[in-house]
GROMACS .gro file of C-alpha atoms in nm:
model
  194
    1UNK     CA    1   0.012   0.013   0.018
    2UNK     CA    2   0.143   0.374  -0.050
    3UNK     CA    3   0.184   0.572   0.241
    4UNK     CA    4  -0.100   0.813   0.228
    5UNK     CA    5  -0.151   0.970   0.521
    6UNK     CA    6  -0.490   1.069   0.644
    7UNK     CA    7  -0.682   1.243   0.938
    8UNK     CA    8  -1.035   1.113   1.108
    9UNK     CA    9  -1.173   1.412   1.151
   10UNK     CA   10  -1.556   1.535   1.296
   11UNK     CA   11  -1.773   1.580   0.950
   12UNK     CA   12  -1.818   1.998   0.986
   13UNK     CA   13  -2.134   2.183   0.805
   14UNK     CA   14  -1.911   2.280   0.578
   15UNK     CA   15  -1.854   1.896   0.420
   16UNK     CA   16  -2.173   1.789   0.344
   17UNK     CA   17  -2.243   2.050   0.028
   18UNK     CA   18  -1.882   1.751  -0.075
   19UNK     CA   19  -2.089   1.461   0.010
   20UNK     CA   20  -2.370   1.596  -0.177
   21UNK     CA   21  -2.234   1.666  -0.518
   22UNK     CA   22  -2.016   1.312  -0.484
   23UNK     CA   23  -2.337   1.155  -0.438
   24UNK     CA   24  -2.517   1.314  -0.744
   25UNK     CA   25  -2.216   1.148  -0.928
   26UNK     CA   26  -2.410   0.799  -1.064
   27UNK     CA   27  -2.062   0.612  -1.010
   28UNK     CA   28  -1.928   0.775  -0.748
   29UNK     CA   29  -2.295   0.652  -0.592
   30UNK     CA   30  -2.299   0.309  -0.729
   31UNK     CA   31  -1.964   0.259  -0.542
   32UNK     CA   32  -2.144   0.394  -0.167
   33UNK     CA   33  -2.500   0.252  -0.201
   34UNK     CA   34  -2.597   0.313  -0.493
   35UNK     CA   35  -2.989   0.457  -0.447
   36UNK     CA   36  -3.307   0.412  -0.264
   37UNK     CA   37  -3.572   0.208  -0.519
   38UNK     CA   38  -3.749   0.577  -0.483
   39UNK     CA   39  -3.414   0.673  -0.690
   40UNK     CA   40  -3.205   0.929  -0.415
   41UNK     CA   41  -2.864   0.868  -0.321
   42UNK     CA   42  -2.864   0.641  -0.062
   43UNK     CA   43  -2.692   0.751   0.262
   44UNK     CA   44  -2.736   0.563   0.584
   45UNK     CA   45  -2.640   0.815   0.858
   46UNK     CA   46  -2.830   1.095   0.718
   47UNK     CA   47  -2.972   1.257   0.462
   48UNK     CA   48  -2.739   1.555   0.310
   49UNK     CA   49  -3.017   1.722   0.167
   50UNK     CA   50  -3.191   1.784   0.518
   51UNK     CA   51  -2.930   1.767   0.776
   52UNK     CA   52  -2.807   2.194   0.762
   53UNK     CA   53  -3.178   2.255   0.800
   54UNK     CA   54  -3.168   2.269   1.208
   55UNK     CA   55  -2.935   2.216   1.506
   56UNK     CA   56  -3.199   1.958   1.559
   57UNK     CA   57  -3.086   1.762   1.203
   58UNK     CA   58  -2.728   1.829   1.242
   59UNK     CA   59  -2.769   1.682   1.640
   60UNK     CA   60  -2.984   1.392   1.577
   61UNK     CA   61  -2.710   1.282   1.279
   62UNK     CA   62  -2.440   1.354   1.477
   63UNK     CA   63  -2.430   1.331   1.794
   64UNK     CA   64  -2.576   0.932   1.785
   65UNK     CA   65  -2.323   0.751   1.945
   66UNK     CA   66  -2.474   0.437   1.773
   67UNK     CA   67  -2.362   0.606   1.469
   68UNK     CA   68  -1.977   0.742   1.479
   69UNK     CA   69  -1.931   0.895   1.135
   70UNK     CA   70  -1.588   1.107   1.043
   71UNK     CA   71  -1.472   1.291   0.738
   72UNK     CA   72  -1.161   1.177   0.561
   73UNK     CA   73  -0.892   1.506   0.476
   74UNK     CA   74  -0.600   1.421   0.348
   75UNK     CA   75  -0.273   1.491   0.481
   76UNK     CA   76  -0.297   1.927   0.301
   77UNK     CA   77  -0.575   1.940   0.436
   78UNK     CA   78  -0.838   1.887   0.148
   79UNK     CA   79  -1.172   1.671   0.222
   80UNK     CA   80  -1.191   1.366  -0.013
   81UNK     CA   81  -1.432   1.164   0.159
   82UNK     CA   82  -1.631   0.999   0.502
   83UNK     CA   83  -1.622   0.670   0.671
   84UNK     CA   84  -1.892   0.618   0.890
   85UNK     CA   85  -1.994   0.289   1.145
   86UNK     CA   86  -2.330   0.178   1.274
   87UNK     CA   87  -2.252   0.031   1.638
   88UNK     CA   88  -2.484  -0.269   1.813
   89UNK     CA   89  -2.359  -0.248   2.081
   90UNK     CA   90  -2.589  -0.523   2.227
   91UNK     CA   91  -2.340  -0.752   1.979
   92UNK     CA   92  -2.033  -0.542   2.012
   93UNK     CA   93  -1.992  -0.520   1.592
   94UNK     CA   94  -2.086  -0.237   1.346
   95UNK     CA   95  -2.117  -0.241   0.992
   96UNK     CA   96  -1.869  -0.006   0.811
   97UNK     CA   97  -1.885   0.201   0.519
   98UNK     CA   98  -1.691   0.448   0.309
   99UNK     CA   99  -1.724   0.689   0.024
  100UNK     CA  100  -1.361   0.819  -0.130
  101UNK     CA  101  -1.582   1.167  -0.354
  102UNK     CA  102  -1.218   1.228  -0.490
  103UNK     CA  103  -1.216   1.016  -0.807
  104UNK     CA  104  -0.911   1.130  -0.957
  105UNK     CA  105  -0.825   0.940  -0.552
  106UNK     CA  106  -0.927   0.640  -0.652
  107UNK     CA  107  -0.738   0.325  -0.622
  108UNK     CA  108  -0.378   0.526  -0.439
  109UNK     CA  109  -0.386   0.404  -0.086
  110UNK     CA  110  -0.622   0.626   0.054
  111UNK     CA  111  -0.923   0.414   0.103
  112UNK     CA  112  -0.711   0.186   0.216
  113UNK     CA  113  -0.596   0.429   0.488
  114UNK     CA  114  -0.945   0.515   0.582
  115UNK     CA  115  -1.051   0.184   0.672
  116UNK     CA  116  -0.719   0.088   0.858
  117UNK     CA  117  -0.795   0.469   1.068
  118UNK     CA  118  -1.148   0.377   1.103
  119UNK     CA  119  -1.041  -0.030   1.181
  120UNK     CA  120  -0.809   0.095   1.478
  121UNK     CA  121  -1.089   0.335   1.667
  122UNK     CA  122  -1.293   0.036   1.642
  123UNK     CA  123  -1.111  -0.198   1.788
  124UNK     CA  124  -0.886  -0.013   1.999
  125UNK     CA  125  -1.020   0.262   2.074
  126UNK     CA  126  -1.421   0.164   2.080
  127UNK     CA  127  -1.316  -0.229   2.131
  128UNK     CA  128  -1.580  -0.377   1.934
  129UNK     CA  129  -1.527  -0.782   1.876
  130UNK     CA  130  -1.594  -0.763   1.516
  131UNK     CA  131  -1.656  -0.535   1.192
  132UNK     CA  132  -1.821  -0.583   0.906
  133UNK     CA  133  -1.912  -0.421   0.526
  134UNK     CA  134  -2.166  -0.535   0.268
  135UNK     CA  135  -2.010  -0.485  -0.062
  136UNK     CA  136  -2.281  -0.560  -0.386
  137UNK     CA  137  -2.022  -0.782  -0.612
  138UNK     CA  138  -1.953  -0.491  -0.946
  139UNK     CA  139  -1.740  -0.345  -0.655
  140UNK     CA  140  -1.495  -0.544  -0.712
  141UNK     CA  141  -1.251  -0.305  -0.578
  142UNK     CA  142  -1.364  -0.262  -0.260
  143UNK     CA  143  -1.402  -0.653  -0.228
  144UNK     CA  144  -1.006  -0.673  -0.288
  145UNK     CA  145  -0.943  -0.422  -0.087
  146UNK     CA  146  -1.141  -0.534   0.193
  147UNK     CA  147  -0.971  -0.892   0.156
  148UNK     CA  148  -0.576  -0.734   0.181
  149UNK     CA  149  -0.712  -0.607   0.522
  150UNK     CA  150  -0.806  -0.942   0.617
  151UNK     CA  151  -1.213  -0.882   0.610
  152UNK     CA  152  -1.312  -1.255   0.513
  153UNK     CA  153  -1.673  -1.387   0.307
  154UNK     CA  154  -2.000  -1.433   0.571
  155UNK     CA  155  -2.248  -1.505   0.302
  156UNK     CA  156  -2.405  -1.356   0.008
  157UNK     CA  157  -2.786  -1.085   0.019
  158UNK     CA  158  -2.915  -1.193  -0.290
  159UNK     CA  159  -3.004  -0.986  -0.534
  160UNK     CA  160  -3.034  -0.681  -0.257
  161UNK     CA  161  -2.838  -0.403  -0.479
  162UNK     CA  162  -3.046  -0.225  -0.746
  163UNK     CA  163  -2.822  -0.154  -1.023
  164UNK     CA  164  -2.893   0.036  -1.397
  165UNK     CA  165  -3.170  -0.194  -1.450
  166UNK     CA  166  -3.097  -0.525  -1.288
  167UNK     CA  167  -3.037  -0.640  -0.922
  168UNK     CA  168  -2.719  -0.775  -0.837
  169UNK     CA  169  -2.548  -1.018  -0.520
  170UNK     CA  170  -2.359  -0.792  -0.318
  171UNK     CA  171  -2.135  -0.951  -0.001
  172UNK     CA  172  -2.092  -0.943   0.320
  173UNK     CA  173  -1.753  -0.926   0.472
  174UNK     CA  174  -1.636  -0.928   0.832
  175UNK     CA  175  -1.314  -0.850   1.052
  176UNK     CA  176  -1.289  -0.943   1.437
  177UNK     CA  177  -1.128  -0.811   1.637
  178UNK     CA  178  -0.822  -1.026   1.676
  179UNK     CA  179  -0.781  -1.133   1.305
  180UNK     CA  180  -0.717  -0.718   1.361
  181UNK     CA  181  -0.468  -0.718   1.575
  182UNK     CA  182  -0.296  -1.018   1.405
  183UNK     CA  183  -0.257  -0.803   1.060
  184UNK     CA  184  -0.157  -0.509   1.206
  185UNK     CA  185   0.134  -0.704   1.411
  186UNK     CA  186   0.199  -0.888   1.092
  187UNK     CA  187   0.238  -0.534   0.955
  188UNK     CA  188   0.466  -0.427   1.221
  189UNK     CA  189   0.719  -0.708   1.124
  190UNK     CA  190   0.696  -0.652   0.780
  191UNK     CA  191   0.546  -1.010   0.670
  192UNK     CA  192   0.229  -0.913   0.479
  193UNK     CA  193   0.166  -0.538   0.349
  194UNK     CA  194  -0.156  -0.375   0.318
   0.00000   0.00000   0.00000
């Protein structure tokens, strides 16, 4: 992996127009969660079109301990994306999602770096047991990245994703805290590389 540096920080109001622009790009939208059946871009953490309408909307979106959302900046402070975890406290796990909205930075290691930074928070700060992802099969780059980071295929959701007039399967992949710890430790000793 490239040695790209990313910074995770709380989402600011200035970030929301970027998210709206990115999600209105079909290629970016489909790499994220696609569209709801009624056509609007899907975002599981909040509605980018309405979240800034009131302080109450903002607080509901960004003060919920079960939904932790971070903006992703690159080392020069430029906002390039977002990560989100939906935590199920009773199970000690979280559903993870990532959006790199800057297409000119796709496949350059920033998504991997942001995913690793989020997993570090999940396992080393929040003490979660498992993190899982739901990736449509047409997003081969995301599946490859998660496999590279140590996620294991756990199942398939049949025809769960509408995409370009058809329906596609999505794969569920997960990583457990000790698996991530082992993978991270192997990095320190140069045994594997992300």
